[in-house]
GROMACS .gro file of C-alpha atoms in nm:
model
  352
    1UNK     CA    1  -0.100   0.769  -3.105
    2UNK     CA    2  -0.367   0.715  -2.842
    3UNK     CA    3  -0.548   0.936  -2.593
    4UNK     CA    4  -0.610   0.875  -2.223
    5UNK     CA    5  -0.810   1.057  -1.955
    6UNK     CA    6  -0.595   1.286  -1.744
    7UNK     CA    7  -0.585   1.583  -1.511
    8UNK     CA    8  -0.412   1.905  -1.610
    9UNK     CA    9  -0.344   2.248  -1.469
   10UNK     CA   10  -0.340   2.534  -1.718
   11UNK     CA   11  -0.196   2.803  -1.491
   12UNK     CA   12  -0.045   2.844  -1.146
   13UNK     CA   13  -0.383   2.931  -0.998
   14UNK     CA   14  -0.617   2.724  -1.213
   15UNK     CA   15  -0.637   2.403  -1.013
   16UNK     CA   16  -0.696   2.082  -1.204
   17UNK     CA   17  -0.945   1.999  -1.474
   18UNK     CA   18  -1.026   1.675  -1.650
   19UNK     CA   19  -0.903   1.637  -2.005
   20UNK     CA   20  -0.757   1.384  -2.247
   21UNK     CA   21  -0.390   1.373  -2.345
   22UNK     CA   22  -0.196   1.202  -2.620
   23UNK     CA   23   0.035   0.909  -2.561
   24UNK     CA   24   0.284   0.796  -2.823
   25UNK     CA   25   0.247   0.465  -3.009
   26UNK     CA   26   0.423   0.168  -2.851
   27UNK     CA   27   0.770   0.144  -3.002
   28UNK     CA   28   0.994  -0.164  -3.018
   29UNK     CA   29   1.141  -0.107  -2.669
   30UNK     CA   30   0.834   0.050  -2.508
   31UNK     CA   31   0.597  -0.068  -2.238
   32UNK     CA   32   0.238   0.056  -2.235
   33UNK     CA   33   0.103   0.087  -1.881
   34UNK     CA   34  -0.254   0.134  -1.760
   35UNK     CA   35  -0.213   0.350  -1.451
   36UNK     CA   36  -0.405   0.248  -1.138
   37UNK     CA   37  -0.240   0.459  -0.867
   38UNK     CA   38  -0.055   0.791  -0.866
   39UNK     CA   39   0.109   0.931  -0.555
   40UNK     CA   40   0.121   1.302  -0.477
   41UNK     CA   41   0.469   1.441  -0.409
   42UNK     CA   42   0.532   1.793  -0.281
   43UNK     CA   43   0.732   1.859  -0.597
   44UNK     CA   44   0.408   1.806  -0.792
   45UNK     CA   45   0.268   2.104  -0.605
   46UNK     CA   46   0.575   2.318  -0.675
   47UNK     CA   47   0.544   2.243  -1.047
   48UNK     CA   48   0.165   2.271  -1.079
   49UNK     CA   49   0.168   2.606  -0.897
   50UNK     CA   50   0.485   2.727  -1.076
   51UNK     CA   51   0.667   2.781  -0.749
   52UNK     CA   52   0.999   2.697  -0.911
   53UNK     CA   53   0.937   2.921  -1.212
   54UNK     CA   54   0.992   2.644  -1.466
   55UNK     CA   55   0.647   2.507  -1.548
   56UNK     CA   56   0.526   2.450  -1.905
   57UNK     CA   57   0.147   2.465  -1.911
   58UNK     CA   58  -0.072   2.272  -1.946
   59UNK     CA   59   0.095   2.035  -1.700
   60UNK     CA   60  -0.001   1.685  -1.586
   61UNK     CA   61   0.210   1.598  -1.278
   62UNK     CA   62   0.277   1.261  -1.117
   63UNK     CA   63   0.598   1.059  -1.085
   64UNK     CA   64   0.485   0.794  -0.836
   65UNK     CA   65   0.308   0.562  -1.079
   66UNK     CA   66   0.185   0.206  -1.033
   67UNK     CA   67  -0.024   0.016  -1.285
   68UNK     CA   68  -0.042  -0.287  -1.508
   69UNK     CA   69   0.131  -0.366  -1.837
   70UNK     CA   70  -0.111  -0.350  -2.130
   71UNK     CA   71   0.128  -0.411  -2.417
   72UNK     CA   72   0.500  -0.435  -2.492
   73UNK     CA   73   0.711  -0.362  -2.796
   74UNK     CA   74   0.863  -0.640  -3.004
   75UNK     CA   75   1.211  -0.596  -2.853
   76UNK     CA   76   1.097  -0.589  -2.489
   77UNK     CA   77   1.217  -0.891  -2.292
   78UNK     CA   78   1.172  -0.793  -1.929
   79UNK     CA   79   0.797  -0.736  -1.903
   80UNK     CA   80   0.473  -0.904  -2.005
   81UNK     CA   81   0.110  -0.790  -2.019
   82UNK     CA   82  -0.067  -0.813  -1.685
   83UNK     CA   83   0.237  -0.752  -1.465
   84UNK     CA   84   0.223  -0.486  -1.194
   85UNK     CA   85   0.487  -0.224  -1.263
   86UNK     CA   86   0.592   0.123  -1.160
   87UNK     CA   87   0.739   0.440  -1.307
   88UNK     CA   88   0.929   0.690  -1.097
   89UNK     CA   89   1.082   1.033  -1.148
   90UNK     CA   90   1.239   0.975  -1.491
   91UNK     CA   91   1.138   0.827  -1.824
   92UNK     CA   92   1.446   0.863  -2.043
   93UNK     CA   93   1.817   0.946  -2.056
   94UNK     CA   94   2.094   0.928  -2.312
   95UNK     CA   95   2.180   0.570  -2.211
   96UNK     CA   96   2.544   0.602  -2.314
   97UNK     CA   97   2.722   0.846  -2.083
   98UNK     CA   98   2.935   0.727  -1.789
   99UNK     CA   99   2.650   0.778  -1.542
  100UNK     CA  100   2.387   0.596  -1.747
  101UNK     CA  101   2.634   0.312  -1.805
  102UNK     CA  102   2.681   0.293  -1.428
  103UNK     CA  103   2.307   0.270  -1.359
  104UNK     CA  104   2.289   0.627  -1.231
  105UNK     CA  105   2.058   0.768  -1.495
  106UNK     CA  106   1.949   1.044  -1.258
  107UNK     CA  107   2.286   1.210  -1.326
  108UNK     CA  108   2.276   1.167  -1.706
  109UNK     CA  109   2.538   1.394  -1.862
  110UNK     CA  110   2.300   1.484  -2.145
  111UNK     CA  111   2.015   1.566  -1.907
  112UNK     CA  112   1.766   1.315  -1.774
  113UNK     CA  113   1.404   1.334  -1.896
  114UNK     CA  114   1.165   1.382  -1.606
  115UNK     CA  115   0.834   1.196  -1.604
  116UNK     CA  116   0.653   1.525  -1.650
  117UNK     CA  117   0.723   1.888  -1.748
  118UNK     CA  118   1.032   1.814  -1.958
  119UNK     CA  119   1.035   1.954  -2.316
  120UNK     CA  120   1.097   1.693  -2.586
  121UNK     CA  121   1.264   1.735  -2.928
  122UNK     CA  122   0.928   1.718  -3.108
  123UNK     CA  123   0.802   2.023  -2.920
  124UNK     CA  124   0.581   1.833  -2.679
  125UNK     CA  125   0.626   1.814  -2.302
  126UNK     CA  126   0.626   1.499  -2.089
  127UNK     CA  127   0.303   1.430  -1.902
  128UNK     CA  128   0.289   1.238  -1.578
  129UNK     CA  129   0.088   0.995  -1.373
  130UNK     CA  130  -0.232   1.188  -1.309
  131UNK     CA  131  -0.359   1.004  -1.614
  132UNK     CA  132  -0.497   0.664  -1.708
  133UNK     CA  133  -0.202   0.547  -1.913
  134UNK     CA  134   0.157   0.605  -2.017
  135UNK     CA  135   0.409   0.462  -2.263
  136UNK     CA  136   0.766   0.430  -2.130
  137UNK     CA  137   1.095   0.285  -2.252
  138UNK     CA  138   1.141  -0.047  -2.070
  139UNK     CA  139   1.467   0.078  -1.913
  140UNK     CA  140   1.258   0.306  -1.694
  141UNK     CA  141   0.990   0.056  -1.594
  142UNK     CA  142   1.018  -0.107  -1.252
  143UNK     CA  143   0.877  -0.437  -1.134
  144UNK     CA  144   0.653  -0.396  -0.827
  145UNK     CA  145   0.687  -0.710  -0.612
  146UNK     CA  146   0.366  -0.898  -0.533
  147UNK     CA  147   0.436  -0.864  -0.161
  148UNK     CA  148   0.373  -0.487  -0.184
  149UNK     CA  149   0.026  -0.334  -0.186
  150UNK     CA  150   0.020  -0.143  -0.520
  151UNK     CA  151  -0.137   0.172  -0.375
  152UNK     CA  152   0.104   0.186  -0.082
  153UNK     CA  153   0.396   0.110  -0.312
  154UNK     CA  154   0.331   0.413  -0.534
  155UNK     CA  155   0.502   0.672  -0.307
  156UNK     CA  156   0.808   0.449  -0.284
  157UNK     CA  157   0.884   0.544  -0.645
  158UNK     CA  158   0.992   0.884  -0.513
  159UNK     CA  159   0.984   0.897  -0.132
  160UNK     CA  160   1.129   0.546  -0.110
  161UNK     CA  161   1.427   0.589  -0.338
  162UNK     CA  162   1.489   0.947  -0.221
  163UNK     CA  163   1.556   0.818   0.131
  164UNK     CA  164   1.689   0.470   0.051
  165UNK     CA  165   1.975   0.602  -0.167
  166UNK     CA  166   2.146   0.816   0.101
  167UNK     CA  167   2.081   0.560   0.373
  168UNK     CA  168   2.266   0.303   0.160
  169UNK     CA  169   2.531   0.553   0.050
  170UNK     CA  170   2.623   0.647   0.406
  171UNK     CA  171   2.609   0.302   0.559
  172UNK     CA  172   2.289   0.286   0.763
  173UNK     CA  173   2.282  -0.057   0.927
  174UNK     CA  174   2.361  -0.249   1.245
  175UNK     CA  175   2.578  -0.054   1.487
  176UNK     CA  176   2.498   0.278   1.319
  177UNK     CA  177   2.294   0.558   1.472
  178UNK     CA  178   2.068   0.743   1.231
  179UNK     CA  179   1.857   1.051   1.303
  180UNK     CA  180   1.573   1.141   1.067
  181UNK     CA  181   1.472   1.507   1.066
  182UNK     CA  182   1.099   1.539   0.999
  183UNK     CA  183   0.826   1.276   1.002
  184UNK     CA  184   0.628   1.364   0.693
  185UNK     CA  185   0.593   1.196   0.355
  186UNK     CA  186   0.967   1.140   0.319
  187UNK     CA  187   1.055   1.108   0.685
  188UNK     CA  188   0.814   0.830   0.776
  189UNK     CA  189   0.950   0.615   0.491
  190UNK     CA  190   1.307   0.696   0.595
  191UNK     CA  191   1.235   0.577   0.949
  192UNK     CA  192   1.092   0.248   0.823
  193UNK     CA  193   1.377   0.183   0.580
  194UNK     CA  194   1.655   0.276   0.823
  195UNK     CA  195   1.502   0.054   1.091
  196UNK     CA  196   1.470  -0.232   0.842
  197UNK     CA  197   1.839  -0.189   0.758
  198UNK     CA  198   1.916  -0.252   1.124
  199UNK     CA  199   2.016   0.099   1.227
  200UNK     CA  200   1.928   0.257   1.561
  201UNK     CA  201   1.682   0.525   1.451
  202UNK     CA  202   1.589   0.852   1.620
  203UNK     CA  203   1.328   1.098   1.493
  204UNK     CA  204   1.386   1.472   1.530
  205UNK     CA  205   1.057   1.652   1.473
  206UNK     CA  206   0.923   1.994   1.564
  207UNK     CA  207   0.687   1.845   1.820
  208UNK     CA  208   0.600   1.510   1.976
  209UNK     CA  209   0.264   1.492   1.794
  210UNK     CA  210   0.366   1.193   1.583
  211UNK     CA  211   0.576   1.020   1.847
  212UNK     CA  212   0.364   0.706   1.870
  213UNK     CA  213   0.370   0.667   1.492
  214UNK     CA  214   0.746   0.713   1.482
  215UNK     CA  215   0.805   0.445   1.743
  216UNK     CA  216   0.563   0.211   1.563
  217UNK     CA  217   0.755   0.265   1.239
  218UNK     CA  218   1.078   0.149   1.406
  219UNK     CA  219   1.234   0.451   1.575
  220UNK     CA  220   1.395   0.391   1.914
  221UNK     CA  221   1.384   0.756   2.025
  222UNK     CA  222   1.180   1.061   1.931
  223UNK     CA  223   1.268   1.421   2.025
  224UNK     CA  224   1.112   1.761   1.968
  225UNK     CA  225   1.353   2.003   1.801
  226UNK     CA  226   1.179   2.304   1.953
  227UNK     CA  227   1.311   2.182   2.289
  228UNK     CA  228   1.668   2.317   2.334
  229UNK     CA  229   1.752   2.015   2.550
  230UNK     CA  230   1.720   1.794   2.241
  231UNK     CA  231   2.045   1.924   2.093
  232UNK     CA  232   2.235   1.916   2.418
  233UNK     CA  233   2.117   1.565   2.502
  234UNK     CA  234   2.210   1.425   2.160
  235UNK     CA  235   2.536   1.612   2.100
  236UNK     CA  236   2.791   1.395   1.916
  237UNK     CA  237   2.554   1.096   1.903
  238UNK     CA  238   2.477   1.016   1.538
  239UNK     CA  239   2.665   0.869   1.245
  240UNK     CA  240   2.409   1.005   1.000
  241UNK     CA  241   2.149   1.279   1.020
  242UNK     CA  242   1.907   1.260   0.724
  243UNK     CA  243   1.717   1.586   0.677
  244UNK     CA  244   1.385   1.529   0.498
  245UNK     CA  245   1.230   1.874   0.547
  246UNK     CA  246   1.247   2.178   0.320
  247UNK     CA  247   1.241   2.435   0.599
  248UNK     CA  248   1.543   2.651   0.674
  249UNK     CA  249   1.741   2.483   0.953
  250UNK     CA  250   2.008   2.606   1.194
  251UNK     CA  251   2.254   2.372   1.025
  252UNK     CA  252   2.533   2.406   1.277
  253UNK     CA  253   2.299   2.286   1.552
  254UNK     CA  254   2.234   1.970   1.353
  255UNK     CA  255   2.602   1.926   1.272
  256UNK     CA  256   2.668   1.929   1.648
  257UNK     CA  257   2.469   1.605   1.671
  258UNK     CA  258   2.725   1.417   1.461
  259UNK     CA  259   3.007   1.193   1.574
  260UNK     CA  260   3.354   1.226   1.425
  261UNK     CA  261   3.322   1.155   1.050
  262UNK     CA  262   2.944   1.189   1.079
  263UNK     CA  263   2.729   1.293   0.785
  264UNK     CA  264   2.444   1.543   0.757
  265UNK     CA  265   2.262   1.464   0.432
  266UNK     CA  266   1.972   1.673   0.305
  267UNK     CA  267   1.702   1.541   0.074
  268UNK     CA  268   1.474   1.831   0.165
  269UNK     CA  269   1.541   2.138  -0.048
  270UNK     CA  270   1.498   2.462   0.148
  271UNK     CA  271   1.479   2.781  -0.061
  272UNK     CA  272   1.755   2.966   0.124
  273UNK     CA  273   2.128   2.873   0.133
  274UNK     CA  274   2.278   2.710   0.438
  275UNK     CA  275   2.509   2.917   0.656
  276UNK     CA  276   2.795   2.707   0.793
  277UNK     CA  277   3.134   2.806   0.931
  278UNK     CA  278   3.411   2.579   0.797
  279UNK     CA  279   3.521   2.503   1.152
  280UNK     CA  280   3.181   2.339   1.220
  281UNK     CA  281   3.281   2.079   0.961
  282UNK     CA  282   3.656   2.061   1.017
  283UNK     CA  283   3.658   2.026   1.395
  284UNK     CA  284   3.515   1.675   1.389
  285UNK     CA  285   3.564   1.599   1.020
  286UNK     CA  286   3.193   1.612   0.948
  287UNK     CA  287   3.035   1.590   0.604
  288UNK     CA  288   2.752   1.813   0.479
  289UNK     CA  289   2.599   1.674   0.163
  290UNK     CA  290   2.280   1.612  -0.032
  291UNK     CA  291   2.116   1.339  -0.236
  292UNK     CA  292   1.884   1.334  -0.538
  293UNK     CA  293   1.676   1.015  -0.578
  294UNK     CA  294   1.864   0.725  -0.743
  295UNK     CA  295   1.922   0.532  -1.062
  296UNK     CA  296   1.698   0.258  -1.198
  297UNK     CA  297   1.896  -0.041  -1.063
  298UNK     CA  298   1.897   0.104  -0.713
  299UNK     CA  299   1.526   0.191  -0.736
  300UNK     CA  300   1.449  -0.171  -0.818
  301UNK     CA  301   1.675  -0.276  -0.532
  302UNK     CA  302   1.476  -0.047  -0.303
  303UNK     CA  303   1.143  -0.198  -0.408
  304UNK     CA  304   1.274  -0.550  -0.354
  305UNK     CA  305   1.415  -0.450  -0.014
  306UNK     CA  306   1.083  -0.297   0.090
  307UNK     CA  307   0.897  -0.610  -0.019
  308UNK     CA  308   1.135  -0.832   0.177
  309UNK     CA  309   1.106  -0.621   0.492
  310UNK     CA  310   0.739  -0.522   0.475
  311UNK     CA  311   0.809  -0.152   0.423
  312UNK     CA  312   0.521   0.041   0.265
  313UNK     CA  313   0.402   0.400   0.269
  314UNK     CA  314   0.124   0.513   0.498
  315UNK     CA  315  -0.137   0.662   0.265
  316UNK     CA  316  -0.472   0.832   0.228
  317UNK     CA  317  -0.648   0.732  -0.094
  318UNK     CA  318  -0.832   1.010  -0.278
  319UNK     CA  319  -1.025   1.054  -0.601
  320UNK     CA  320  -0.922   1.253  -0.906
  321UNK     CA  321  -1.153   1.540  -0.811
  322UNK     CA  322  -0.988   1.573  -0.468
  323UNK     CA  323  -0.638   1.665  -0.586
  324UNK     CA  324  -0.670   2.042  -0.535
  325UNK     CA  325  -0.787   1.993  -0.177
  326UNK     CA  326  -0.511   1.739  -0.121
  327UNK     CA  327  -0.251   1.991  -0.237
  328UNK     CA  328  -0.375   2.244   0.018
  329UNK     CA  329  -0.363   1.981   0.289
  330UNK     CA  330  -0.007   1.881   0.201
  331UNK     CA  331   0.101   2.245   0.226
  332UNK     CA  332  -0.071   2.261   0.566
  333UNK     CA  333   0.102   1.936   0.676
  334UNK     CA  334  -0.243   1.778   0.712
  335UNK     CA  335  -0.175   1.427   0.584
  336UNK     CA  336  -0.043   1.106   0.738
  337UNK     CA  337   0.154   1.049   0.534
  338UNK     CA  338   0.108   1.050   0.155
  339UNK     CA  339  -0.191   1.104  -0.071
  340UNK     CA  340  -0.244   0.852  -0.351
  341UNK     CA  341  -0.494   0.908  -0.632
  342UNK     CA  342  -0.715   0.610  -0.719
  343UNK     CA  343  -0.678   0.662  -1.091
  344UNK     CA  344  -0.840   0.335  -1.194
  345UNK     CA  345  -1.174   0.410  -1.025
  346UNK     CA  346  -1.195   0.787  -1.045
  347UNK     CA  347  -1.034   0.892  -1.373
  348UNK     CA  348  -1.230   0.666  -1.603
  349UNK     CA  349  -1.311   0.925  -1.869
  350UNK     CA  350  -1.293   1.299  -1.928
  351UNK     CA  351  -1.597   1.483  -1.797
  352UNK     CA  352  -1.710   1.194  -1.576
   0.00000   0.00000   0.00000
């Protein structure tokens, strides 16, 4: 057992404090990682502030982790000390069910173990990347290609795979028209990835405030959804509409943008149920679906794809003492486009 500096929240309203947390000894199949960078995902905020009603305090969030291998267990063959690696949303699964065997650990039949806030059999709870180190089974460690900037790669461990998986699943590529709803932390990565896949990309955002960014990221068109003409002008245009926002949407309006056999896929998770008449789907054989990150093989595929095509997150680097302010700014949509904590330089020791 070892201890590492970390941040923790002790209640929904407490904000973060510096502390030290325990990490397990390195087992035969484990990789010990010294964390350098930790991205901030909106789900971190939901958990830290108990907005989903399922938080076990004290909690140390963070599932967009990039760092360097410190040590490996005796049975580890895929990693060596000094390599740059990442850890995403999950750190364990049963490894034997049909989904794990198929490389889709995120759907583990026994229940996947999240990187933080998941109770373990010994009574402890997983702690995440707002810390200086972590020990992870090698199955859940990802190789970060040298072509990627480590800080800008961190958000890809969630935002990247969350958008890459449905874009691959629904055939984004040459000759396909893809609309991305929202140009935030998820949306800006989705635009870059879809464009790199060769699709014709359109951004649908509330306003035109980020239009120049969207076009620079690879979008061909950019429309404001508050303009009623947007829906009329784009009716029946898209093969895939990828919704990255968690706001309640007039779903049938967005379904009207789809071609025959078109797909509306949501990776944003609004709190209220969708209201859709069956005829809105049946009339043009449209699909309404969702997607939840991806398995480990596909996450590695995503990182390699991003390295090959120069896709990285747009980030603002912050210190460990700036996380509470960053959370407020994320809620206020005041970030372009992801916050990343410089763990290596700013979380050196508790009380520093």
